[in-house]
C-alpha cells in the first residue's frame, strides 16, 4: 500500500486565488502555466508528452494513479510537466502491467504535485478566467507568506512569446526503420514528437528520420525525403520562424507535408495566416471534430493552447504567396468552431490540430497517416 503524503501544500494562481492540499510526488516548488486535461485515462502518456513542457497539468478526472505506471507507455524519455494537480490520488496500484506507483515515480523524477484539491472548481475557474500562471509549493516552501508565493508566480514568464520547441527537441537524428517493405522516406521534425507517431508511420512502410527542430531544408534534400512531417510541441508558434521558412520552401517545391498540432499552426503561418492564444485551450482525449469533407465526426486527442486564425467560409488563396495556391479549413472543433485542420488544394500539404497517433485516446483519426501515404504516392507518380 502506498501511504499518501500528509505534508501541507498550497496552490497559488496568478490572479491571487489559492487552494490547499497535500504534497503529491516530489516536495518543493514549481511554477508553470495552469492547464486542465479532460481525459479520464492516459495520465502516463500525458506526463511524458513534451507538449506539456513548462505547464502544470490539472487532471479533471477525480481518481488518478489507480493503474500505476509501467515501462511501456511513456511517450518520450522523461516527464515534461512542470507540476501535477489531482483530487483523489490512489493509495494503491492495481494493474498487471504496473511496475511502479505513480506518486513514487513523480517523487523519483522530481515532479512537484499537489493532491486533495477541488479540481472541478479549479477547472471552472480556468475556463472562466483563462489559462494563467500557477505555482505549487509544498513542505517548507508552503510556509512562506502567500504574498511572497504570488510574487514568484507573477515573475515567471508567460507562455505567449515563449520558444520551447528547441528545448524539447532531440539533438541528433534518429532513424526508425520501416516495418516490412520500405515504401517511402519521411523526415519528421521533432518539435516535441511522441514515440507513437514514428511508430504509426513505420507501420505503413515508411522509414522515418526524426530530426532536430533546427534542421535546414538542405538536409531534407540530402536524405531524399518523399515527404516531411511536422510534429506536436510546446510554446508559441509565432516564435517558430525557422520551421515556417522551411515549410514555405517545401510548399514552393511541392514536397508532400503533413503537420499535427504545433505542426498545424506552423503550416498555417507558412500559408500566411495568423495564430492566436486560446482562452483555455483543448486538452484531453474526448474533443469532437468535424471532418468537413466527409461529414464525419471524430473524437480526437488534443493538447494545444494556440490556434490558427483562418476563414471557415470556403477556399481562399494562401495569403503568404499566390504560388502556394488555394487552401481551406478541413476540420472544425464542434465545441467552439476553432480551426482543427488545413488542406492545400494546389499543393501536397495538409495538417490537423489534433493527435492522430492517439496515445492515449481513440483511434478515429489514424487514417490520416494513410492519407499522407496517398499524398506521397500521388506525388511520386506525378514526378515520373
mmCIF file of C-alpha atoms in Angstrom:
data_model
loop_
_atom_site.group_PDB
_atom_site.id
_atom_site.type_symbol
_atom_site.label_atom_id
_atom_site.label_comp_id
_atom_site.label_asym_id
_atom_site.label_seq_id
_atom_site.Cartn_x
_atom_site.Cartn_y
_atom_site.Cartn_z
ATOM 1 C CA UNK A 1 0.000 0.000 0.000
ATOM 2 C CA UNK A 2 1.222 3.472 -0.853
ATOM 3 C CA UNK A 3 0.743 5.798 2.123
ATOM 4 C CA UNK A 4 -0.026 9.230 0.716
ATOM 5 C CA UNK A 5 1.897 12.223 1.973
ATOM 6 C CA UNK A 6 0.442 14.376 4.749
ATOM 7 C CA UNK A 7 2.851 17.242 4.036
ATOM 8 C CA UNK A 8 0.928 20.505 3.515
ATOM 9 C CA UNK A 9 0.937 22.062 0.067
ATOM 10 C CA UNK A 10 -0.568 25.210 -1.425
ATOM 11 C CA UNK A 11 -1.503 26.098 -4.988
ATOM 12 C CA UNK A 12 -1.309 29.788 -5.966
ATOM 13 C CA UNK A 13 -2.776 31.236 -9.171
ATOM 14 C CA UNK A 14 -1.544 34.480 -10.681
ATOM 15 C CA UNK A 15 -4.907 36.145 -10.035
ATOM 16 C CA UNK A 16 -4.394 35.571 -6.302
ATOM 17 C CA UNK A 17 -6.638 32.553 -5.766
ATOM 18 C CA UNK A 18 -5.144 29.893 -3.514
ATOM 19 C CA UNK A 19 -6.082 26.280 -2.770
ATOM 20 C CA UNK A 20 -4.598 23.997 -0.142
ATOM 21 C CA UNK A 21 -3.906 20.295 -0.229
ATOM 22 C CA UNK A 22 -1.174 17.723 0.370
ATOM 23 C CA UNK A 23 2.165 17.221 -1.325
ATOM 24 C CA UNK A 24 1.987 14.673 -4.134
ATOM 25 C CA UNK A 25 5.184 13.422 -5.732
ATOM 26 C CA UNK A 26 8.269 15.490 -5.002
ATOM 27 C CA UNK A 27 8.230 18.202 -2.338
ATOM 28 C CA UNK A 28 9.389 21.719 -3.158
ATOM 29 C CA UNK A 29 8.084 24.372 -5.510
ATOM 30 C CA UNK A 30 7.310 24.719 -9.188
ATOM 31 C CA UNK A 31 5.740 27.340 -11.444
ATOM 32 C CA UNK A 32 4.180 26.990 -14.896
ATOM 33 C CA UNK A 33 1.085 27.654 -16.958
ATOM 34 C CA UNK A 34 -2.006 26.037 -15.425
ATOM 35 C CA UNK A 35 -3.879 23.841 -17.927
ATOM 36 C CA UNK A 36 -6.596 21.253 -17.417
ATOM 37 C CA UNK A 37 -6.784 17.853 -19.122
ATOM 38 C CA UNK A 38 -10.204 16.262 -19.596
ATOM 39 C CA UNK A 39 -9.069 12.705 -20.305
ATOM 40 C CA UNK A 40 -10.283 10.029 -17.896
ATOM 41 C CA UNK A 41 -7.317 7.775 -18.713
ATOM 42 C CA UNK A 42 -3.841 8.112 -20.147
ATOM 43 C CA UNK A 43 -2.176 10.047 -17.343
ATOM 44 C CA UNK A 44 1.183 8.369 -18.004
ATOM 45 C CA UNK A 45 1.127 9.456 -21.656
ATOM 46 C CA UNK A 46 0.117 12.957 -20.564
ATOM 47 C CA UNK A 47 3.008 13.258 -18.136
ATOM 48 C CA UNK A 48 5.529 12.224 -20.790
ATOM 49 C CA UNK A 49 4.109 14.359 -23.638
ATOM 50 C CA UNK A 50 6.696 17.076 -24.476
ATOM 51 C CA UNK A 51 3.862 19.442 -25.420
ATOM 52 C CA UNK A 52 3.272 19.921 -21.672
ATOM 53 C CA UNK A 53 6.728 21.401 -21.142
ATOM 54 C CA UNK A 54 6.519 24.306 -18.660
ATOM 55 C CA UNK A 55 2.857 23.595 -17.882
ATOM 56 C CA UNK A 56 1.216 22.419 -14.663
ATOM 57 C CA UNK A 57 -1.390 19.813 -15.526
ATOM 58 C CA UNK A 58 -4.709 19.742 -13.685
ATOM 59 C CA UNK A 59 -6.455 16.378 -14.089
ATOM 60 C CA UNK A 60 -10.238 16.791 -14.256
ATOM 61 C CA UNK A 61 -10.826 13.064 -13.690
ATOM 62 C CA UNK A 62 -11.107 12.696 -9.898
ATOM 63 C CA UNK A 63 -9.199 9.438 -9.361
ATOM 64 C CA UNK A 64 -5.599 9.374 -10.538
ATOM 65 C CA UNK A 65 -2.963 6.680 -10.107
ATOM 66 C CA UNK A 66 -5.306 3.674 -9.924
ATOM 67 C CA UNK A 67 -3.370 1.653 -12.507
ATOM 68 C CA UNK A 68 0.092 2.870 -11.515
ATOM 69 C CA UNK A 69 2.704 3.355 -14.231
ATOM 70 C CA UNK A 70 4.614 0.910 -16.398
ATOM 71 C CA UNK A 71 7.731 0.798 -18.558
ATOM 72 C CA UNK A 72 5.955 0.658 -21.935
ATOM 73 C CA UNK A 73 3.532 3.595 -22.211
ATOM 74 C CA UNK A 74 5.844 6.600 -21.954
ATOM 75 C CA UNK A 75 5.629 8.898 -24.992
ATOM 76 C CA UNK A 76 9.154 10.291 -24.523
ATOM 77 C CA UNK A 77 12.231 9.658 -22.415
ATOM 78 C CA UNK A 78 11.161 11.852 -19.483
ATOM 79 C CA UNK A 79 8.273 13.534 -17.685
ATOM 80 C CA UNK A 80 7.826 17.028 -19.134
ATOM 81 C CA UNK A 81 5.103 18.554 -16.977
ATOM 82 C CA UNK A 82 6.161 21.380 -14.687
ATOM 83 C CA UNK A 83 3.775 20.183 -11.983
ATOM 84 C CA UNK A 84 0.755 17.993 -11.319
ATOM 85 C CA UNK A 85 -2.621 18.635 -9.654
ATOM 86 C CA UNK A 86 -5.062 15.849 -8.705
ATOM 87 C CA UNK A 87 -8.086 15.469 -6.482
ATOM 88 C CA UNK A 88 -8.100 11.883 -5.182
ATOM 89 C CA UNK A 89 -4.738 10.195 -5.502
ATOM 90 C CA UNK A 90 -4.972 6.419 -5.392
ATOM 91 C CA UNK A 91 -3.298 4.711 -2.449
ATOM 92 C CA UNK A 92 -2.713 1.522 -4.426
ATOM 93 C CA UNK A 93 -1.854 0.485 -7.968
ATOM 94 C CA UNK A 94 -3.939 -2.316 -9.431
ATOM 95 C CA UNK A 95 -2.894 -3.409 -12.902
ATOM 96 C CA UNK A 96 -0.920 -6.381 -14.164
ATOM 97 C CA UNK A 97 1.316 -4.095 -16.250
ATOM 98 C CA UNK A 98 2.190 -1.711 -13.407
ATOM 99 C CA UNK A 99 5.835 -1.551 -12.358
ATOM 100 C CA UNK A 100 5.659 1.445 -10.008
ATOM 101 C CA UNK A 101 3.198 3.664 -8.140
ATOM 102 C CA UNK A 102 2.516 6.977 -9.853
ATOM 103 C CA UNK A 103 3.383 9.035 -6.771
ATOM 104 C CA UNK A 104 6.639 7.138 -6.322
ATOM 105 C CA UNK A 105 7.627 7.871 -9.917
ATOM 106 C CA UNK A 106 6.738 11.550 -9.621
ATOM 107 C CA UNK A 107 8.842 11.776 -6.465
ATOM 108 C CA UNK A 108 11.733 9.917 -8.068
ATOM 109 C CA UNK A 109 11.692 12.214 -11.105
ATOM 110 C CA UNK A 110 11.352 15.402 -9.085
ATOM 111 C CA UNK A 111 7.847 16.351 -10.304
ATOM 112 C CA UNK A 112 6.208 18.596 -7.683
ATOM 113 C CA UNK A 113 2.480 17.980 -7.298
ATOM 114 C CA UNK A 114 -0.482 18.534 -5.027
ATOM 115 C CA UNK A 115 -3.444 16.279 -4.164
ATOM 116 C CA UNK A 116 -6.663 16.846 -2.255
ATOM 117 C CA UNK A 117 -7.570 19.835 -4.445
ATOM 118 C CA UNK A 118 -11.081 20.503 -5.770
ATOM 119 C CA UNK A 119 -10.025 20.132 -9.396
ATOM 120 C CA UNK A 120 -13.582 20.696 -10.668
ATOM 121 C CA UNK A 121 -13.683 24.156 -9.049
ATOM 122 C CA UNK A 122 -10.167 24.882 -10.317
ATOM 123 C CA UNK A 123 -11.126 23.849 -13.870
ATOM 124 C CA UNK A 124 -14.241 26.038 -13.818
ATOM 125 C CA UNK A 125 -12.075 28.929 -12.637
ATOM 126 C CA UNK A 126 -9.616 28.436 -15.508
ATOM 127 C CA UNK A 127 -12.456 28.151 -18.027
ATOM 128 C CA UNK A 128 -13.872 31.448 -16.785
ATOM 129 C CA UNK A 129 -10.636 33.390 -16.284
ATOM 130 C CA UNK A 130 -8.450 31.639 -18.849
ATOM 131 C CA UNK A 131 -5.139 29.760 -18.635
ATOM 132 C CA UNK A 132 -2.734 31.528 -16.295
ATOM 133 C CA UNK A 133 0.495 31.041 -14.426
ATOM 134 C CA UNK A 134 0.340 28.960 -11.271
ATOM 135 C CA UNK A 135 2.679 27.728 -8.583
ATOM 136 C CA UNK A 136 2.676 24.655 -6.333
ATOM 137 C CA UNK A 137 4.526 24.966 -3.039
ATOM 138 C CA UNK A 138 4.926 22.132 -0.520
ATOM 139 C CA UNK A 139 6.924 21.431 2.596
ATOM 140 C CA UNK A 140 8.992 24.399 3.778
ATOM 141 C CA UNK A 141 8.122 26.355 0.633
ATOM 142 C CA UNK A 142 4.424 26.265 1.595
ATOM 143 C CA UNK A 143 5.110 28.045 4.890
ATOM 144 C CA UNK A 144 6.186 31.270 3.183
ATOM 145 C CA UNK A 145 3.732 34.198 3.097
ATOM 146 C CA UNK A 146 1.173 33.951 0.286
ATOM 147 C CA UNK A 147 2.231 37.387 -0.943
ATOM 148 C CA UNK A 148 5.738 36.058 -1.464
ATOM 149 C CA UNK A 149 4.470 32.976 -3.290
ATOM 150 C CA UNK A 150 2.236 35.102 -5.518
ATOM 151 C CA UNK A 151 5.171 37.352 -6.402
ATOM 152 C CA UNK A 152 7.141 34.279 -7.504
ATOM 153 C CA UNK A 153 4.248 33.217 -9.744
ATOM 154 C CA UNK A 154 3.772 36.610 -11.381
ATOM 155 C CA UNK A 155 7.501 36.935 -12.006
ATOM 156 C CA UNK A 156 7.512 33.744 -14.108
ATOM 157 C CA UNK A 157 7.494 34.031 -17.929
ATOM 158 C CA UNK A 158 4.205 33.736 -19.811
ATOM 159 C CA UNK A 159 3.552 31.106 -22.483
ATOM 160 C CA UNK A 160 2.848 33.739 -25.155
ATOM 161 C CA UNK A 161 6.124 34.609 -26.837
ATOM 162 C CA UNK A 162 7.938 31.535 -25.486
ATOM 163 C CA UNK A 163 10.059 29.499 -27.912
ATOM 164 C CA UNK A 164 10.082 26.000 -26.426
ATOM 165 C CA UNK A 165 10.355 23.561 -29.323
ATOM 166 C CA UNK A 166 14.156 23.734 -29.270
ATOM 167 C CA UNK A 167 14.113 22.867 -25.551
ATOM 168 C CA UNK A 168 12.269 19.575 -26.089
ATOM 169 C CA UNK A 169 13.710 18.581 -29.478
ATOM 170 C CA UNK A 170 16.369 15.923 -29.843
ATOM 171 C CA UNK A 171 19.963 16.995 -30.615
ATOM 172 C CA UNK A 172 20.764 14.266 -33.152
ATOM 173 C CA UNK A 173 18.966 12.299 -35.838
ATOM 174 C CA UNK A 174 17.142 9.062 -35.157
ATOM 175 C CA UNK A 175 16.154 6.562 -37.844
ATOM 176 C CA UNK A 176 13.046 4.450 -37.246
ATOM 177 C CA UNK A 177 13.121 1.689 -39.877
ATOM 178 C CA UNK A 178 10.080 0.807 -41.952
ATOM 179 C CA UNK A 179 8.134 -2.285 -40.994
ATOM 180 C CA UNK A 180 8.148 -4.768 -43.859
ATOM 181 C CA UNK A 181 8.963 -3.448 -47.310
ATOM 182 C CA UNK A 182 10.161 0.146 -47.340
ATOM 183 C CA UNK A 183 7.869 2.354 -49.426
ATOM 184 C CA UNK A 184 8.888 5.907 -48.546
ATOM 185 C CA UNK A 185 11.389 8.020 -46.651
ATOM 186 C CA UNK A 186 9.963 10.727 -44.393
ATOM 187 C CA UNK A 187 11.760 13.424 -42.425
ATOM 188 C CA UNK A 188 9.929 14.075 -39.144
ATOM 189 C CA UNK A 189 10.724 17.333 -37.372
ATOM 190 C CA UNK A 190 10.966 16.737 -33.635
ATOM 191 C CA UNK A 191 9.238 19.759 -32.127
ATOM 192 C CA UNK A 192 8.117 17.617 -29.197
ATOM 193 C CA UNK A 193 7.256 14.422 -31.062
ATOM 194 C CA UNK A 194 5.653 11.482 -29.248
ATOM 195 C CA UNK A 195 7.043 7.982 -29.755
ATOM 196 C CA UNK A 196 3.802 6.589 -31.158
ATOM 197 C CA UNK A 197 3.950 8.929 -34.153
ATOM 198 C CA UNK A 198 7.022 7.462 -35.913
ATOM 199 C CA UNK A 199 5.697 4.031 -34.957
ATOM 200 C CA UNK A 200 2.472 4.733 -36.879
ATOM 201 C CA UNK A 201 4.462 5.929 -39.897
ATOM 202 C CA UNK A 202 6.837 2.956 -39.774
ATOM 203 C CA UNK A 203 3.866 0.557 -39.684
ATOM 204 C CA UNK A 204 2.937 1.884 -43.125
ATOM 205 C CA UNK A 205 6.275 1.041 -44.720
ATOM 206 C CA UNK A 206 7.891 4.417 -44.051
ATOM 207 C CA UNK A 207 11.498 4.861 -42.981
ATOM 208 C CA UNK A 208 11.341 7.805 -40.562
ATOM 209 C CA UNK A 209 14.270 10.162 -39.979
ATOM 210 C CA UNK A 210 13.436 12.062 -36.794
ATOM 211 C CA UNK A 211 15.477 15.262 -36.936
ATOM 212 C CA UNK A 212 16.152 18.236 -34.620
ATOM 213 C CA UNK A 213 13.887 21.284 -34.757
ATOM 214 C CA UNK A 214 16.646 23.393 -36.312
ATOM 215 C CA UNK A 215 17.312 21.066 -39.269
ATOM 216 C CA UNK A 216 17.733 23.069 -42.521
ATOM 217 C CA UNK A 217 15.896 22.388 -45.764
ATOM 218 C CA UNK A 218 19.135 21.194 -47.371
ATOM 219 C CA UNK A 219 19.253 18.184 -45.048
ATOM 220 C CA UNK A 220 15.776 17.140 -46.223
ATOM 221 C CA UNK A 221 17.052 17.163 -49.800
ATOM 222 C CA UNK A 222 20.155 15.166 -48.818
ATOM 223 C CA UNK A 223 18.002 12.437 -47.311
ATOM 224 C CA UNK A 224 15.870 12.255 -50.435
ATOM 225 C CA UNK A 225 12.695 12.600 -48.423
ATOM 226 C CA UNK A 226 9.421 11.675 -50.099
ATOM 227 C CA UNK A 227 7.570 13.733 -47.501
ATOM 228 C CA UNK A 228 8.071 15.832 -44.388
ATOM 229 C CA UNK A 229 6.183 15.588 -41.097
ATOM 230 C CA UNK A 230 5.932 18.407 -38.528
ATOM 231 C CA UNK A 231 5.086 17.198 -35.022
ATOM 232 C CA UNK A 232 3.263 18.469 -31.989
ATOM 233 C CA UNK A 233 5.186 20.566 -29.492
ATOM 234 C CA UNK A 234 5.070 23.292 -26.829
ATOM 235 C CA UNK A 235 5.315 27.057 -26.993
ATOM 236 C CA UNK A 236 4.098 29.929 -29.112
ATOM 237 C CA UNK A 237 4.006 29.177 -32.878
ATOM 238 C CA UNK A 238 4.737 32.854 -33.544
ATOM 239 C CA UNK A 239 8.337 32.166 -32.431
ATOM 240 C CA UNK A 240 8.965 29.293 -34.906
ATOM 241 C CA UNK A 241 10.382 31.334 -37.787
ATOM 242 C CA UNK A 242 12.932 28.697 -38.841
ATOM 243 C CA UNK A 243 10.346 25.945 -39.294
ATOM 244 C CA UNK A 244 7.977 28.322 -41.103
ATOM 245 C CA UNK A 245 10.745 29.215 -43.558
ATOM 246 C CA UNK A 246 11.409 25.500 -44.199
ATOM 247 C CA UNK A 247 7.702 24.910 -44.729
ATOM 248 C CA UNK A 248 7.473 27.697 -47.296
ATOM 249 C CA UNK A 249 10.375 26.142 -49.216
ATOM 250 C CA UNK A 250 8.610 22.767 -49.111
ATOM 251 C CA UNK A 251 5.367 24.308 -50.354
ATOM 252 C CA UNK A 252 7.207 26.017 -53.200
ATOM 253 C CA UNK A 253 8.961 22.775 -54.166
ATOM 254 C CA UNK A 254 5.710 20.786 -53.866
ATOM 255 C CA UNK A 255 7.150 18.329 -51.337
ATOM 256 C CA UNK A 256 4.344 16.456 -49.502
ATOM 257 C CA UNK A 257 3.805 17.817 -45.976
ATOM 258 C CA UNK A 258 1.779 16.558 -43.024
ATOM 259 C CA UNK A 259 1.594 18.502 -39.756
ATOM 260 C CA UNK A 260 -0.175 17.851 -36.459
ATOM 261 C CA UNK A 261 -0.945 20.136 -33.517
ATOM 262 C CA UNK A 262 2.008 22.585 -33.403
ATOM 263 C CA UNK A 263 2.736 21.497 -36.968
ATOM 264 C CA UNK A 264 -0.768 22.614 -37.976
ATOM 265 C CA UNK A 265 -0.076 26.066 -36.567
ATOM 266 C CA UNK A 266 3.231 26.238 -38.420
ATOM 267 C CA UNK A 267 1.615 25.286 -41.734
ATOM 268 C CA UNK A 268 -0.973 27.979 -41.074
ATOM 269 C CA UNK A 269 1.771 30.547 -40.535
ATOM 270 C CA UNK A 270 3.645 29.373 -43.634
ATOM 271 C CA UNK A 271 0.492 29.881 -45.702
ATOM 272 C CA UNK A 272 0.122 33.397 -44.322
ATOM 273 C CA UNK A 273 -2.460 33.013 -41.557
ATOM 274 C CA UNK A 274 -2.024 34.381 -38.053
ATOM 275 C CA UNK A 275 -2.097 32.320 -34.868
ATOM 276 C CA UNK A 276 -3.566 33.297 -31.525
ATOM 277 C CA UNK A 277 -3.731 32.039 -27.940
ATOM 278 C CA UNK A 278 -6.919 30.290 -26.882
ATOM 279 C CA UNK A 279 -8.572 31.269 -23.624
ATOM 280 C CA UNK A 280 -8.001 27.874 -22.020
ATOM 281 C CA UNK A 281 -7.029 25.514 -24.858
ATOM 282 C CA UNK A 282 -8.095 21.991 -25.796
ATOM 283 C CA UNK A 283 -6.502 19.173 -23.810
ATOM 284 C CA UNK A 284 -7.756 15.619 -23.421
ATOM 285 C CA UNK A 285 -8.886 12.578 -25.387
ATOM 286 C CA UNK A 286 -12.535 13.489 -25.956
ATOM 287 C CA UNK A 287 -12.595 16.519 -28.280
ATOM 288 C CA UNK A 288 -15.242 16.308 -31.076
ATOM 289 C CA UNK A 289 -14.032 17.414 -34.515
ATOM 290 C CA UNK A 290 -15.950 17.625 -37.788
ATOM 291 C CA UNK A 291 -14.200 16.476 -40.974
ATOM 292 C CA UNK A 292 -15.905 18.897 -43.345
ATOM 293 C CA UNK A 293 -15.188 16.854 -46.472
ATOM 294 C CA UNK A 294 -16.727 13.591 -45.253
ATOM 295 C CA UNK A 295 -19.184 14.981 -42.719
ATOM 296 C CA UNK A 296 -17.774 12.516 -40.203
ATOM 297 C CA UNK A 297 -17.403 13.491 -36.550
ATOM 298 C CA UNK A 298 -14.220 12.145 -34.946
ATOM 299 C CA UNK A 299 -13.416 12.072 -31.243
ATOM 300 C CA UNK A 300 -9.834 13.251 -31.000
ATOM 301 C CA UNK A 301 -6.906 13.569 -28.609
ATOM 302 C CA UNK A 302 -5.716 17.158 -28.294
ATOM 303 C CA UNK A 303 -3.184 19.283 -26.462
ATOM 304 C CA UNK A 304 -2.873 22.862 -27.653
ATOM 305 C CA UNK A 305 -3.186 26.374 -26.309
ATOM 306 C CA UNK A 306 -2.794 28.200 -29.640
ATOM 307 C CA UNK A 307 -4.816 28.006 -32.852
ATOM 308 C CA UNK A 308 -4.805 29.157 -36.492
ATOM 309 C CA UNK A 309 -6.893 32.169 -37.498
ATOM 310 C CA UNK A 310 -8.196 31.106 -40.924
ATOM 311 C CA UNK A 311 -11.595 31.758 -42.577
ATOM 312 C CA UNK A 312 -14.169 28.994 -42.243
ATOM 313 C CA UNK A 313 -16.221 30.010 -45.287
ATOM 314 C CA UNK A 314 -14.625 28.163 -48.163
ATOM 315 C CA UNK A 315 -11.277 28.053 -50.022
ATOM 316 C CA UNK A 316 -9.077 31.165 -50.145
ATOM 317 C CA UNK A 317 -5.778 31.976 -51.816
ATOM 318 C CA UNK A 318 -2.837 31.478 -49.464
ATOM 319 C CA UNK A 319 -2.146 34.981 -48.088
ATOM 320 C CA UNK A 320 1.635 34.470 -47.943
ATOM 321 C CA UNK A 321 2.228 33.619 -51.604
ATOM 322 C CA UNK A 322 -0.154 33.129 -54.533
ATOM 323 C CA UNK A 323 2.162 30.377 -55.772
ATOM 324 C CA UNK A 324 1.063 28.211 -52.849
ATOM 325 C CA UNK A 325 -2.437 28.120 -54.348
ATOM 326 C CA UNK A 326 -5.726 27.707 -52.554
ATOM 327 C CA UNK A 327 -6.252 26.464 -49.011
ATOM 328 C CA UNK A 328 -9.325 25.591 -46.979
ATOM 329 C CA UNK A 329 -10.203 24.701 -43.408
ATOM 330 C CA UNK A 330 -10.672 20.938 -43.423
ATOM 331 C CA UNK A 331 -11.656 20.285 -39.800
ATOM 332 C CA UNK A 332 -13.531 22.307 -37.173
ATOM 333 C CA UNK A 333 -13.967 21.781 -33.423
ATOM 334 C CA UNK A 334 -17.636 21.248 -32.625
ATOM 335 C CA UNK A 335 -17.271 22.776 -29.166
ATOM 336 C CA UNK A 336 -16.149 26.247 -30.249
ATOM 337 C CA UNK A 337 -15.574 26.378 -34.048
ATOM 338 C CA UNK A 338 -11.786 26.547 -33.658
ATOM 339 C CA UNK A 339 -9.851 25.614 -36.805
ATOM 340 C CA UNK A 340 -8.799 21.965 -36.455
ATOM 341 C CA UNK A 341 -7.199 21.338 -39.840
ATOM 342 C CA UNK A 342 -5.961 22.852 -43.099
ATOM 343 C CA UNK A 343 -5.879 21.375 -46.585
ATOM 344 C CA UNK A 344 -3.960 22.839 -49.515
ATOM 345 C CA UNK A 345 -5.849 22.354 -52.766
ATOM 346 C CA UNK A 346 -2.986 23.104 -55.166
ATOM 347 C CA UNK A 347 -0.015 21.832 -53.134
ATOM 348 C CA UNK A 348 0.518 18.422 -51.466
ATOM 349 C CA UNK A 349 0.142 19.601 -47.881
ATOM 350 C CA UNK A 350 -2.357 19.197 -45.057
ATOM 351 C CA UNK A 351 -2.438 19.390 -41.283
ATOM 352 C CA UNK A 352 -4.670 18.814 -38.269
ATOM 353 C CA UNK A 353 -4.755 20.435 -34.855
ATOM 354 C CA UNK A 354 -5.174 17.136 -33.012
ATOM 355 C CA UNK A 355 -3.134 13.960 -32.403
ATOM 356 C CA UNK A 356 -3.967 11.140 -34.845
ATOM 357 C CA UNK A 357 -1.404 8.860 -33.186
ATOM 358 C CA UNK A 358 -3.860 8.926 -30.229
ATOM 359 C CA UNK A 359 -1.585 7.788 -27.429
ATOM 360 C CA UNK A 360 -3.600 7.842 -25.319
ATOM 361 C CA UNK A 361 -7.005 8.301 -26.919
ATOM 362 C CA UNK A 362 -9.475 6.984 -29.513
ATOM 363 C CA UNK A 363 -8.214 5.773 -32.888
ATOM 364 C CA UNK A 364 -10.791 7.608 -35.005
ATOM 365 C CA UNK A 365 -8.199 9.672 -36.875
ATOM 366 C CA UNK A 366 -5.370 7.230 -37.549
ATOM 367 C CA UNK A 367 -6.456 7.084 -41.180
ATOM 368 C CA UNK A 368 -4.732 10.458 -41.618
ATOM 369 C CA UNK A 369 -1.416 8.591 -41.755
ATOM 370 C CA UNK A 370 -2.814 6.633 -44.714
ATOM 371 C CA UNK A 371 -3.798 9.903 -46.307
ATOM 372 C CA UNK A 372 -0.176 11.052 -46.012
ATOM 373 C CA UNK A 373 0.877 7.833 -47.749
ATOM 374 C CA UNK A 374 -1.616 8.521 -50.537
ATOM 375 C CA UNK A 375 -0.261 12.044 -50.905
ATOM 376 C CA UNK A 376 3.300 10.757 -51.317
ATOM 377 C CA UNK A 377 2.138 8.050 -53.734
ATOM 378 C CA UNK A 378 0.464 10.621 -55.966
ATOM 379 C CA UNK A 379 3.447 12.952 -55.766
ATOM 380 C CA UNK A 380 5.824 10.182 -56.788
ATOM 381 C CA UNK A 381 3.590 9.164 -59.707
ATOM 382 C CA UNK A 382 3.355 12.781 -60.904
ATOM 383 C CA UNK A 383 7.150 13.064 -60.901
ATOM 384 C CA UNK A 384 7.611 10.083 -63.227
#
